[in-house]
Coordinates of C-alpha atoms in Angstrom, one line a residue:
M199 CA -159.3 3.4 0.7
E200 CA -156.9 3.5 -2.2
K201 CA -156.7 6.4 -4.8
R202 CA -154.7 6.9 -7.8
R203 CA -154.9 9.2 -10.6
L204 CA -153.6 8.6 -14.2
S205 CA -153.8 9.8 -17.7
L206 CA -154.5 7.6 -20.7
E207 CA -152.5 8.0 -23.5
N208 CA -154.7 10.2 -25.6
G209 CA -154.6 12.7 -22.7
S210 CA -158.4 13.5 -23.2
Y211 CA -159.5 12.3 -19.8
N212 CA -158.5 11.5 -16.3
V213 CA -159.3 8.4 -14.4
N214 CA -159.8 8.1 -10.8
V215 CA -159.9 4.6 -9.4
E216 CA -161.2 4.3 -5.7
E217 CA -161.4 1.1 -3.6
K218 CA -165.1 1.5 -2.6
N219 CA -168.1 -0.9 -2.6
G220 CA -170.6 0.2 -5.3
Q221 CA -171.2 0.2 -8.8
L222 CA -169.4 2.0 -11.8
I223 CA -170.5 5.7 -11.6
P224 CA -169.4 8.8 -13.3
S225 CA -168.0 11.7 -11.3
G226 CA -167.6 15.4 -11.7
N227 CA -170.2 18.2 -11.6
G228 CA -171.9 16.7 -15.0
H229 CA -170.6 19.9 -17.0
T230 CA -169.6 17.6 -20.0
N231 CA -170.6 18.4 -23.6
F232 CA -172.6 15.6 -25.2
C233 CA -171.9 14.7 -28.7
P234 CA -175.3 14.0 -30.7
N235 CA -174.9 10.4 -30.2
G236 CA -174.9 10.5 -26.5
S237 CA -170.9 10.2 -26.4
I238 CA -168.6 12.6 -25.4
K239 CA -165.2 13.9 -27.1
G240 CA -162.4 12.7 -25.3
G241 CA -164.1 11.3 -22.4
I242 CA -166.8 8.6 -21.6
I243 CA -170.0 9.2 -19.7
F244 CA -173.5 7.6 -19.7
P245 CA -176.4 8.7 -21.4
S246 CA -178.8 11.0 -20.2
K247 CA -182.0 10.1 -18.8
S248 CA -183.6 11.6 -21.5
R249 CA -182.6 8.7 -23.7
A250 CA -183.9 6.1 -21.5
A251 CA -186.5 5.2 -23.6
I252 CA -184.4 4.4 -26.6
P253 CA -183.5 0.4 -26.8
E254 CA -180.0 -0.3 -26.1
R255 CA -178.0 -1.6 -29.2
E256 CA -179.0 -5.1 -30.2
T257 CA -176.6 -7.9 -29.9
W258 CA -176.8 -11.5 -31.2
T259 CA -178.7 -14.0 -29.5
R260 CA -175.9 -16.5 -29.6
Q261 CA -172.2 -15.9 -31.3
M262 CA -173.1 -18.6 -33.9
D263 CA -175.8 -16.1 -35.2
F264 CA -172.8 -13.7 -36.2
I265 CA -170.7 -16.5 -37.7
M266 CA -173.4 -17.8 -39.9
S267 CA -174.4 -14.0 -40.9
C268 CA -170.8 -13.2 -41.9
V269 CA -170.8 -16.7 -43.7
G270 CA -173.9 -15.6 -45.6
F271 CA -172.7 -12.0 -46.8
A272 CA -169.2 -12.8 -47.5
V273 CA -169.8 -16.4 -49.3
G274 CA -171.7 -15.4 -52.2
L275 CA -172.2 -15.8 -55.9
G276 CA -168.5 -14.8 -56.8
N277 CA -167.4 -17.7 -54.8
V278 CA -169.2 -20.2 -57.1
W279 CA -169.1 -18.6 -60.3
R280 CA -165.8 -16.4 -60.3
F281 CA -162.9 -18.1 -58.4
P282 CA -163.2 -21.7 -60.3
Y283 CA -162.8 -19.7 -63.8
L284 CA -160.1 -17.5 -62.6
C285 CA -158.3 -20.7 -61.1
Y286 CA -158.6 -22.6 -64.5
K287 CA -157.6 -19.4 -66.4
N288 CA -154.6 -18.5 -64.3
G289 CA -152.5 -21.9 -64.1
G290 CA -154.9 -24.2 -62.3
G291 CA -153.3 -25.3 -58.8
V292 CA -150.7 -22.6 -59.3
F293 CA -153.2 -20.0 -58.7
L294 CA -153.7 -21.1 -55.1
I295 CA -150.1 -19.8 -54.3
P296 CA -150.7 -16.2 -54.9
Y297 CA -154.3 -16.7 -53.9
V298 CA -153.3 -17.7 -50.4
L299 CA -150.6 -15.1 -50.0
I300 CA -152.7 -12.3 -50.5
A301 CA -155.3 -13.7 -48.3
I302 CA -152.7 -13.8 -45.6
F303 CA -151.1 -10.4 -46.0
G304 CA -154.1 -8.6 -47.3
G305 CA -157.6 -10.2 -47.0
I306 CA -157.5 -11.5 -43.6
P307 CA -155.8 -8.4 -41.7
I308 CA -158.5 -6.2 -43.6
F309 CA -161.4 -8.5 -42.8
F310 CA -160.3 -8.8 -39.0
L311 CA -159.7 -5.0 -39.0
E312 CA -163.4 -4.2 -40.1
I313 CA -165.1 -6.8 -37.7
A314 CA -162.9 -5.6 -34.6
L315 CA -163.3 -1.9 -35.3
G316 CA -167.3 -2.4 -35.4
Q317 CA -167.0 -4.4 -32.3
F318 CA -165.0 -1.9 -30.4
M319 CA -166.9 1.1 -31.4
K320 CA -170.3 -0.6 -31.3
A321 CA -171.3 1.5 -34.4
G322 CA -172.3 1.2 -38.1
S323 CA -169.9 1.8 -41.1
I324 CA -170.1 5.8 -40.5
A325 CA -170.3 6.3 -36.8
V326 CA -167.4 3.6 -36.4
W327 CA -165.1 6.4 -37.8
N328 CA -165.8 8.7 -34.8
I329 CA -162.5 6.9 -33.9
A330 CA -160.8 9.3 -36.0
P331 CA -163.4 11.7 -37.0
L332 CA -161.5 13.7 -39.4
F333 CA -161.5 10.8 -41.8
Q334 CA -165.3 9.9 -41.4
G335 CA -165.4 10.1 -45.2
I336 CA -164.4 6.6 -45.3
G337 CA -168.0 5.7 -43.5
F338 CA -169.6 7.7 -46.0
A339 CA -167.8 6.2 -49.0
S340 CA -168.8 2.5 -47.6
V341 CA -172.3 3.6 -47.4
V342 CA -172.3 4.8 -51.3
I343 CA -170.6 1.8 -52.4
V344 CA -173.0 -0.8 -50.4
F345 CA -176.0 1.3 -51.6
F346 CA -175.0 1.0 -55.1
C347 CA -174.0 -2.7 -54.6
N348 CA -177.6 -3.5 -52.9
T349 CA -179.2 -1.7 -55.8
Y350 CA -177.7 -3.9 -58.8
Y351 CA -177.0 -7.2 -56.8
I352 CA -180.5 -8.0 -56.4
M353 CA -181.0 -8.0 -60.2
I354 CA -179.0 -11.4 -60.1
L355 CA -181.5 -12.8 -57.8
T356 CA -184.1 -11.6 -60.0
W357 CA -182.8 -13.8 -62.7
G358 CA -182.3 -16.4 -60.3
V359 CA -186.0 -16.4 -59.5
Y360 CA -187.0 -16.4 -63.2
Y361 CA -185.2 -19.6 -64.0
L362 CA -186.0 -21.3 -60.8
V363 CA -189.8 -20.5 -61.8
K364 CA -189.2 -21.8 -65.4
S365 CA -187.4 -25.0 -64.0
F366 CA -190.9 -26.3 -62.8
T367 CA -191.7 -28.0 -66.2
S368 CA -191.1 -31.2 -67.8
V369 CA -188.9 -29.9 -70.6
L370 CA -186.8 -26.9 -69.8
P371 CA -187.2 -24.0 -72.1
W372 CA -183.5 -23.6 -72.8
S373 CA -183.3 -27.3 -73.7
N374 CA -184.3 -27.1 -77.5
C375 CA -184.8 -24.5 -80.1
N376 CA -188.7 -24.7 -80.2
N377 CA -189.7 -21.6 -78.4
T378 CA -191.3 -18.4 -80.1
W379 CA -188.1 -16.5 -79.0
N380 CA -185.6 -18.7 -80.6
T381 CA -184.1 -17.7 -83.8
P382 CA -183.5 -19.5 -87.1
E383 CA -179.7 -19.6 -86.1
C384 CA -180.4 -21.4 -82.7
L385 CA -178.4 -24.5 -82.3
E386 CA -178.7 -27.0 -79.7
I387 CA -174.9 -27.0 -78.8
F388 CA -173.0 -24.8 -76.2
R389 CA -170.1 -22.7 -77.3
H390 CA -169.8 -19.4 -75.3
D391 CA -167.7 -18.1 -78.0
D392 CA -171.4 -17.9 -80.1
C393 CA -172.6 -15.6 -77.3
G394 CA -169.9 -12.8 -78.1
N395 CA -170.1 -13.0 -81.9
G396 CA -172.5 -11.3 -84.3
T397 CA -174.5 -8.1 -83.8
V398 CA -176.1 -7.1 -80.6
N399 CA -179.7 -6.9 -82.1
A400 CA -179.3 -10.4 -83.7
T401 CA -179.4 -13.3 -81.4
F402 CA -176.7 -15.9 -81.1
G403 CA -176.5 -19.3 -82.5
N404 CA -176.8 -20.7 -79.0
L405 CA -180.1 -21.5 -77.5
T406 CA -179.2 -20.8 -73.9
C407 CA -177.8 -17.5 -75.4
D408 CA -181.3 -16.9 -77.0
E409 CA -183.1 -17.5 -73.7
L410 CA -181.0 -15.0 -71.9
S411 CA -180.8 -12.4 -74.4
N412 CA -184.3 -13.0 -76.2
K413 CA -186.4 -14.0 -73.4
V414 CA -185.2 -12.6 -70.2
L415 CA -183.2 -9.6 -71.1
R416 CA -184.9 -8.8 -74.2
L417 CA -181.7 -6.7 -75.3
S418 CA -182.0 -3.5 -77.3
S419 CA -179.3 -2.1 -79.6
G420 CA -177.6 0.1 -76.9
L421 CA -177.9 2.3 -73.6
D422 CA -179.9 5.1 -75.4
D423 CA -182.4 2.6 -76.5
V424 CA -184.5 2.1 -73.1
G425 CA -187.4 0.1 -74.4
S426 CA -190.2 -1.4 -72.3
I427 CA -190.1 -3.3 -69.0
N428 CA -190.3 -7.0 -68.7
W429 CA -193.4 -7.5 -66.6
E430 CA -192.3 -11.1 -65.7
L431 CA -188.9 -9.7 -64.3
L432 CA -190.9 -7.2 -62.4
L433 CA -192.9 -9.7 -60.6
C434 CA -189.7 -11.5 -59.6
L435 CA -188.0 -8.2 -58.5
L436 CA -190.9 -7.4 -56.3
A437 CA -190.8 -11.0 -54.7
C438 CA -186.7 -10.6 -54.2
W439 CA -187.4 -7.1 -52.3
T440 CA -190.2 -8.5 -50.3
L441 CA -188.1 -11.3 -49.1
V442 CA -185.3 -8.9 -48.4
Y443 CA -187.6 -6.7 -46.3
F444 CA -189.1 -9.5 -44.0
C445 CA -185.2 -10.8 -43.4
V446 CA -184.2 -7.5 -42.3
W447 CA -187.1 -5.5 -40.8
K448 CA -186.7 -6.9 -37.2
G449 CA -182.9 -6.5 -37.0
V450 CA -180.3 -9.0 -36.2
K451 CA -182.5 -11.2 -33.6
S452 CA -184.6 -12.1 -36.9
T453 CA -181.8 -12.1 -39.2
G454 CA -179.5 -14.3 -37.1
K455 CA -182.0 -17.0 -37.3
I456 CA -182.8 -16.7 -41.1
V457 CA -179.0 -17.2 -42.0
Y458 CA -178.8 -20.6 -40.4
F459 CA -181.0 -21.9 -43.6
T460 CA -179.7 -19.3 -46.2
A461 CA -176.0 -19.7 -45.4
T462 CA -175.9 -23.7 -44.8
F463 CA -178.8 -25.1 -47.3
P464 CA -176.2 -24.3 -50.4
Y465 CA -173.5 -26.4 -48.9
V466 CA -175.9 -29.1 -49.1
V467 CA -177.0 -28.3 -52.7
L468 CA -173.0 -28.1 -53.7
L469 CA -172.6 -31.4 -52.2
I470 CA -175.4 -33.1 -53.9
L471 CA -174.5 -31.4 -57.4
L472 CA -170.8 -32.5 -56.8
V473 CA -171.8 -36.3 -56.1
R474 CA -173.9 -36.2 -59.2
G475 CA -171.5 -34.4 -61.3
A476 CA -168.6 -36.9 -60.3
M477 CA -170.8 -39.7 -61.6
L478 CA -171.0 -38.2 -65.0
P479 CA -168.6 -39.1 -67.9
G480 CA -166.0 -36.4 -68.4
A481 CA -166.1 -35.1 -64.7
V482 CA -162.6 -36.2 -64.0
E483 CA -161.0 -34.6 -67.1
G484 CA -163.0 -31.4 -65.9
I485 CA -161.6 -31.4 -62.5
I486 CA -158.2 -32.2 -63.9
Y487 CA -158.6 -29.1 -66.2
Y488 CA -159.5 -27.1 -63.1
L489 CA -156.3 -28.0 -61.3
K490 CA -153.8 -28.9 -63.8
P491 CA -150.8 -26.6 -62.7
D492 CA -149.0 -24.3 -65.3
W493 CA -146.2 -22.9 -63.3
S494 CA -145.3 -20.3 -66.0
K495 CA -148.3 -18.4 -65.0
L496 CA -146.8 -17.5 -61.6
G497 CA -144.4 -15.0 -63.6
S498 CA -147.8 -13.1 -65.0
A499 CA -148.5 -9.9 -63.1
Q500 CA -152.2 -10.5 -64.2
V501 CA -152.4 -13.7 -62.2
W502 CA -151.4 -12.0 -58.8
I503 CA -153.9 -9.1 -59.6
D504 CA -156.7 -11.7 -60.2
A505 CA -155.8 -13.3 -57.1
G506 CA -155.9 -10.1 -55.2
T507 CA -159.1 -8.7 -56.6
Q508 CA -160.9 -12.0 -55.8
I509 CA -159.6 -11.9 -52.4
F510 CA -161.3 -8.4 -51.9
F511 CA -164.5 -9.4 -53.8
S512 CA -165.0 -12.7 -51.9
Y513 CA -164.3 -11.3 -48.4
A514 CA -167.0 -8.7 -49.0
I515 CA -164.3 -5.9 -47.3
G516 CA -164.7 -2.3 -48.0
L517 CA -168.4 -2.3 -48.0
G518 CA -169.2 -1.5 -44.3
A519 CA -171.4 -4.4 -43.8
L520 CA -168.8 -6.8 -42.0
T521 CA -168.2 -3.4 -39.4
A522 CA -172.1 -3.5 -39.0
L523 CA -172.2 -7.2 -38.2
G524 CA -169.4 -6.9 -35.8
S525 CA -171.0 -3.9 -34.0
Y526 CA -173.8 -6.3 -32.6
N527 CA -171.0 -8.7 -30.9
R528 CA -170.5 -8.7 -27.2
F529 CA -167.6 -6.5 -26.5
N530 CA -165.6 -9.5 -25.3
N531 CA -166.2 -11.4 -28.0
D532 CA -162.9 -13.3 -29.6
C533 CA -163.5 -11.7 -33.0
Y534 CA -159.8 -12.7 -33.8
K535 CA -160.6 -16.4 -33.9
D536 CA -163.8 -15.6 -35.7
A537 CA -161.7 -13.9 -38.6
F538 CA -159.8 -16.9 -39.2
I539 CA -162.8 -19.2 -39.1
L540 CA -164.7 -17.0 -41.5
A541 CA -161.6 -16.5 -44.0
I542 CA -161.1 -20.4 -44.0
I543 CA -164.8 -21.1 -44.6
N544 CA -164.9 -18.6 -47.4
S545 CA -161.8 -19.7 -49.2
G546 CA -162.5 -23.2 -48.7
T547 CA -166.2 -22.7 -50.3
S548 CA -164.6 -21.1 -53.2
F549 CA -162.1 -24.1 -53.9
F550 CA -164.8 -26.8 -53.3
A551 CA -167.1 -25.0 -55.8
G552 CA -164.7 -25.6 -58.6
F553 CA -165.1 -29.2 -58.2
V554 CA -168.6 -28.9 -58.5
V555 CA -168.6 -26.3 -61.6
F556 CA -165.9 -28.3 -63.5
S557 CA -167.3 -31.7 -63.1
I558 CA -170.4 -30.6 -64.8
L559 CA -168.6 -28.5 -67.3
G560 CA -166.4 -31.7 -68.0
F561 CA -169.6 -33.7 -68.7
M562 CA -170.9 -31.2 -71.0
A563 CA -167.7 -30.9 -73.0
N564 CA -167.7 -34.7 -73.3
E565 CA -171.2 -34.7 -74.4
Q566 CA -170.7 -32.4 -77.1
G567 CA -167.3 -33.6 -78.2
V568 CA -165.4 -30.0 -77.4
D569 CA -162.5 -29.1 -75.3
I570 CA -163.4 -27.6 -72.1
S571 CA -162.1 -24.3 -72.8
K572 CA -165.0 -23.7 -75.3
V573 CA -167.7 -24.4 -72.6
A574 CA -165.8 -22.6 -69.6
E575 CA -167.3 -19.4 -68.5
S576 CA -167.5 -17.3 -65.6
G577 CA -170.1 -14.6 -63.9
P578 CA -173.5 -14.7 -65.0
G579 CA -172.5 -16.4 -68.1
L580 CA -171.8 -19.5 -66.0
A581 CA -174.7 -19.3 -64.1
F582 CA -177.5 -18.2 -66.7
I583 CA -175.8 -19.8 -69.9
A584 CA -173.4 -22.7 -69.2
Y585 CA -174.6 -24.3 -66.3
P586 CA -178.4 -24.2 -67.5
R587 CA -177.1 -25.8 -70.7
A588 CA -175.4 -28.4 -68.8
V589 CA -178.1 -29.5 -66.6
S590 CA -180.5 -29.7 -69.4
L591 CA -178.2 -32.7 -70.9
M592 CA -178.4 -34.6 -67.5
P593 CA -181.2 -36.9 -66.8
V594 CA -184.3 -35.6 -64.7
A595 CA -182.9 -32.0 -65.8
P596 CA -185.7 -30.1 -64.1
L597 CA -184.9 -31.4 -60.9
W598 CA -181.0 -30.5 -61.1
S599 CA -181.9 -27.0 -62.5
A600 CA -184.4 -26.2 -59.8
L601 CA -181.8 -27.3 -57.0
F602 CA -178.9 -25.3 -58.9
F603 CA -181.1 -22.0 -59.0
F604 CA -182.7 -22.3 -55.7
M605 CA -178.9 -22.5 -54.5
L606 CA -178.0 -19.4 -56.5
L607 CA -180.9 -17.8 -54.9
L608 CA -179.9 -18.4 -51.5
L609 CA -176.3 -17.5 -52.0
G610 CA -177.4 -14.2 -53.2
L611 CA -180.2 -13.7 -50.6
D612 CA -178.2 -13.5 -47.6
S613 CA -175.4 -11.7 -49.3
Q614 CA -178.3 -8.9 -50.3
F615 CA -180.0 -8.9 -46.7
V616 CA -176.9 -8.5 -44.8
G617 CA -175.8 -5.5 -47.2
V618 CA -179.1 -4.0 -46.6
E619 CA -178.7 -4.6 -42.9
G620 CA -175.3 -2.9 -43.0
F621 CA -176.7 0.3 -45.0
I622 CA -179.5 0.5 -42.5
T623 CA -177.2 0.3 -39.8
A624 CA -175.1 3.0 -41.0
I625 CA -178.1 5.3 -41.5
L626 CA -179.8 4.8 -38.0
D627 CA -176.6 5.5 -36.3
L628 CA -176.6 8.9 -37.8
L629 CA -179.9 9.9 -36.5
P630 CA -180.0 12.1 -33.7
A631 CA -181.6 10.4 -30.4
R632 CA -184.4 12.8 -30.3
Y633 CA -186.0 11.6 -33.6
Y634 CA -186.3 8.1 -32.5
F635 CA -189.5 6.6 -32.6
R636 CA -191.1 3.2 -32.1
F637 CA -191.0 1.7 -35.5
Q638 CA -188.0 3.6 -36.7
R639 CA -186.2 0.5 -38.1
E640 CA -189.2 -1.0 -40.0
V641 CA -190.1 2.2 -41.6
A642 CA -186.2 3.1 -42.6
V643 CA -186.0 -0.6 -44.0
A644 CA -189.3 0.0 -46.1
I645 CA -188.0 3.4 -47.5
C646 CA -184.7 1.9 -48.4
C647 CA -186.1 -1.2 -50.3
V648 CA -188.7 1.0 -52.1
V649 CA -186.1 3.6 -53.3
M650 CA -183.6 0.8 -54.3
F651 CA -186.7 -1.2 -56.0
L652 CA -187.5 2.0 -58.0
I653 CA -184.1 2.4 -59.4
D654 CA -184.0 -1.0 -60.4
L655 CA -186.9 -0.5 -62.8
S656 CA -184.2 1.0 -65.2
M657 CA -182.6 -2.5 -65.4
L658 CA -185.9 -4.3 -66.1
T659 CA -186.1 -2.4 -69.5
E660 CA -184.6 -3.8 -72.8
G661 CA -181.7 -1.4 -72.2
G662 CA -181.4 -2.6 -68.7
M663 CA -178.4 -5.1 -68.9
Y664 CA -176.3 -2.1 -70.1
V665 CA -177.3 -0.2 -67.0
F666 CA -176.7 -3.1 -64.7
Q667 CA -173.2 -3.5 -66.2
L668 CA -172.5 0.2 -65.7
F669 CA -173.5 -0.1 -62.0
D670 CA -171.4 -3.6 -62.0
Y671 CA -168.5 -2.1 -63.6
Y672 CA -167.9 1.4 -61.7
S673 CA -169.9 1.5 -58.7
A674 CA -168.6 -1.2 -56.6
S675 CA -165.6 -2.2 -58.8
G676 CA -162.0 -3.3 -57.8
M677 CA -160.8 0.2 -57.7
T678 CA -163.5 1.6 -55.3
L679 CA -163.1 -1.3 -53.0
L680 CA -159.1 -0.8 -52.9
W681 CA -159.2 2.6 -52.5
Q682 CA -161.4 2.1 -49.6
T683 CA -159.4 -0.4 -47.9
F684 CA -156.3 1.5 -48.5
W685 CA -157.6 4.4 -46.4
Q686 CA -159.0 2.2 -43.6
C687 CA -155.6 0.8 -43.0
V688 CA -153.6 4.1 -43.2
V689 CA -156.2 5.6 -40.7
I690 CA -156.1 3.0 -38.2
A691 CA -152.3 2.2 -38.6
W692 CA -150.9 5.9 -38.7
V693 CA -153.6 8.3 -37.6
Y694 CA -155.2 6.3 -34.8
G695 CA -152.0 4.1 -34.2
A696 CA -151.6 0.2 -34.9
D697 CA -150.1 -0.4 -31.4
R698 CA -153.0 1.6 -29.8
F699 CA -155.6 -0.5 -31.9
M700 CA -153.8 -3.7 -30.8
D701 CA -154.3 -2.2 -27.1
D702 CA -157.9 -1.9 -27.9
I703 CA -158.5 -5.3 -29.2
A704 CA -156.5 -6.6 -26.2
R705 CA -159.0 -4.9 -24.0
M706 CA -161.9 -6.8 -25.8
I707 CA -160.5 -10.6 -26.5
G708 CA -157.9 -10.4 -23.4
Y709 CA -154.6 -11.3 -25.3
R710 CA -152.9 -9.3 -28.4
P711 CA -153.0 -10.6 -31.9
F712 CA -150.0 -11.9 -33.5
P713 CA -147.9 -8.7 -34.3
W714 CA -148.1 -9.6 -38.2
M715 CA -151.4 -8.1 -38.0
K716 CA -150.2 -4.6 -37.1
W717 CA -147.5 -5.1 -39.7
C718 CA -150.0 -5.7 -42.4
W719 CA -152.1 -2.7 -41.4
S720 CA -149.2 -0.3 -41.3
V721 CA -147.0 -1.4 -44.5
I722 CA -148.0 -4.7 -46.5
T723 CA -151.8 -4.4 -46.9
P724 CA -151.7 -0.7 -48.1
F725 CA -148.8 -1.5 -50.4
V726 CA -150.9 -4.3 -52.0
C727 CA -154.3 -2.4 -52.2
M728 CA -152.3 0.6 -54.2
A729 CA -150.3 -1.7 -56.2
I730 CA -153.4 -3.3 -57.6
F731 CA -155.2 -0.2 -57.8
I732 CA -152.6 1.7 -59.7
F733 CA -152.4 -1.5 -61.8
N734 CA -156.2 -1.5 -62.9
L735 CA -156.0 2.2 -63.3
V736 CA -153.0 2.1 -65.8
N737 CA -154.8 -1.0 -67.6
Y738 CA -158.2 0.7 -67.6
K739 CA -160.2 -0.4 -70.7
P740 CA -163.6 1.2 -71.6
L741 CA -166.5 -0.7 -71.0
T742 CA -167.9 -3.0 -73.5
Y743 CA -170.9 -5.6 -73.6
N744 CA -170.0 -9.0 -75.1
K745 CA -166.8 -7.6 -76.9
T746 CA -169.4 -6.0 -79.5
Y747 CA -171.2 -3.0 -77.7
T748 CA -168.8 0.0 -77.0
Y749 CA -170.8 2.4 -74.4
P750 CA -171.1 5.8 -75.7
W751 CA -168.8 8.7 -74.1
W752 CA -171.9 9.9 -71.8
G753 CA -172.3 6.2 -70.5
E754 CA -168.9 6.2 -69.6
A755 CA -169.0 9.4 -67.8
I756 CA -172.1 8.2 -65.6
G757 CA -170.1 5.1 -64.7
W758 CA -167.1 7.2 -63.5
C759 CA -169.6 9.3 -61.5
F760 CA -170.7 6.2 -59.7
A761 CA -167.0 5.4 -59.0
M762 CA -166.0 8.9 -57.9
S763 CA -169.3 9.3 -55.9
S764 CA -167.4 7.2 -53.1
M765 CA -164.0 7.8 -54.0
L766 CA -164.4 11.5 -53.2
C767 CA -166.0 10.9 -49.9
V768 CA -162.6 10.5 -48.1
P769 CA -160.7 14.0 -49.5
V770 CA -164.0 16.1 -49.5
T771 CA -165.1 15.1 -46.0
F772 CA -161.4 15.6 -45.0
L773 CA -161.2 19.1 -46.4
Y774 CA -164.5 20.3 -45.3
K775 CA -163.9 19.4 -41.8
F776 CA -160.5 20.6 -41.6
T777 CA -161.0 24.1 -43.3
S778 CA -164.3 24.3 -41.0
A779 CA -162.5 23.9 -37.6
K780 CA -160.7 26.4 -35.7
G781 CA -157.3 27.0 -34.4
T782 CA -154.0 26.3 -36.0
M783 CA -152.9 23.5 -38.2
K784 CA -151.6 21.4 -35.2
E785 CA -154.6 22.2 -33.3
R786 CA -157.1 21.2 -35.9
W787 CA -155.3 18.0 -36.4
H788 CA -155.2 17.2 -32.8
S789 CA -159.1 18.0 -32.3
L790 CA -160.3 16.2 -35.4
T791 CA -158.2 13.0 -34.8
E792 CA -159.1 12.8 -31.3
P793 CA -161.5 9.8 -30.9
V794 CA -165.3 10.3 -29.8
W795 CA -165.9 7.5 -27.2
G796 CA -169.3 5.8 -26.7
A797 CA -170.8 5.3 -23.2
H798 CA -170.2 1.5 -23.4
H799 CA -166.1 2.0 -23.3
L800 CA -166.7 3.1 -19.5
E801 CA -167.4 -0.4 -18.2
Y802 CA -164.4 -2.1 -20.1
M803 CA -161.6 0.6 -20.2
A804 CA -158.8 -1.1 -17.6
P805 CA -157.5 1.0 -15.0
D806 CA -154.1 -0.1 -15.7
P807 CA -152.4 2.0 -18.7
D808 CA -150.2 -0.9 -19.7
V809 CA -152.7 -3.2 -21.3
K810 CA -150.0 -5.0 -23.1
S811 CA -149.5 -7.2 -20.1
L812 CA -153.1 -8.0 -19.9
T813 CA -153.8 -11.7 -20.0
S814 CA -157.7 -11.2 -19.1
L815 CA -159.5 -8.1 -19.6
S816 CA -163.1 -8.8 -18.0
P817 CA -164.7 -5.7 -16.4
V818 CA -163.3 -4.7 -13.3
S819 CA -164.3 -6.0 -10.0
D820 CA -167.3 -4.7 -8.3
N821 CA -165.4 -3.2 -5.4
K822 CA -164.0 -0.6 -7.5
V823 CA -165.4 2.7 -8.7
I824 CA -164.2 4.1 -12.1
I825 CA -164.5 7.8 -12.3
F826 CA -164.0 9.7 -15.8
E827 CA -163.4 13.3 -15.9
S828 CA -163.2 15.5 -18.6
V829 CA -160.3 17.6 -18.8
M830 CA -162.5 20.5 -20.0

């Protein structure tokens, strides 16, 4: 019998490898201290028998479920309504240069980091930071951000459902000025400049602006003028939350099936709209306007900032949901390959959507005899003002309108319920095992949906749009996401160790990723994140609505409270844990940065400490027994 003893690099446990016939078993006298989640600090053991009734962590039925869920979450409304506008605004095809560079050196490395971290630790966005417990505030921050994001993002789906229902008419309500909510100033022509002129109380000279402002939003005079609830929107919101609940309540086994439709059908609709749009007069001019290069834009810092911000938004990083999705992967899944596939799909969708959007906008400009810059719009303005007006000019307008808003609903729906899944996963991972009960997930999802629904009621009032914009501008803004991703890279690269994490990835996928991942985590990506963060901070402008309404000081204070509630999680948790620990400064640091491993690591931990030479990292053969002894 061969027997050898070694100490792994973290020095927290010893490993005995003995040649025997048998299964993987733990050794020692069993006097090892449990962490609340069944793992031990500095060592790896199996959960106790008292937890036998707790079901094992779910895994995807097939790996394509994971791919489709990530596509559904990351590919959302921003790919359709934000990227095309930024591309046209920032030099057309030239914008792709900074976009691709920042994707390579910023977006893809963090995207891969979040998925790999979830897969390695088999935990949600909070428990995953047991890899460096002192910095668990990163997990709390991501939960706060995704909670805010889930709360206000569904309002866009609510508006989409409203417009979808209104599309099932012979004449679209926003195609003429003969409605009760239209004002005498209503004009049957679209100029997005009209939507930013005039007083907030008055409606604007554009009929689609009338529809959004007077009928849907019923805009009040300001944040302090709450007004009444729009009951039509309330029913739409209730329908959306009901859909989300039944998409999430049974976990990834059901979610993984639903996304096959919600993630793929929007591509069918985009293709149909592109074919239809390309046949319209003015479509070619619109596409040329979209791609026409303006090389002088490359020297503008704003172009690079826009590219970086779009990458972080569209890749959905910093929210913790990608970590949750990765945690349901098999331990040996090749997440490195998956990250590149998903990044290509995400960016490719953004680029493809630009052809769809600008072919229709080109037709709209041609019909009205104006320059495309007069009708080009981004964000909700594109979805609920410009595009509805554009399809109203097309033959069989209700059909194209219904298709467009159904696509919008599906694009947002899977992003919404995967975001809720990430939030629920993080919360359930925190609950001690002794509190487990049979319908735990179903009850947790119901409580989450009800709480967010109640908060959303404030956005259904006449002053709701001002509340919505507060959430959008501050709670899940570029600054909060950049702050989050900066700390993720710093902790993994410099606290846990970039080389060490690369070894862990090699244990999972069987080979070491290209070293540029490590270089990005260590230097390049944190620098990019902090540079954009500082640029946004220095160029901060107070929030306004439609360039006419300026928020009161207390409104901005509420917004900054939203932002700081996530950003302060990292330093506050750090200080609390560090000051509560005992020992010298060095002892505290060593104790609090020592990983808390999970029981699943036992099966896959290689007995050879030199993992850099590994080419295949499947579990050890059956004739070996791995014995872990706690140093304590």
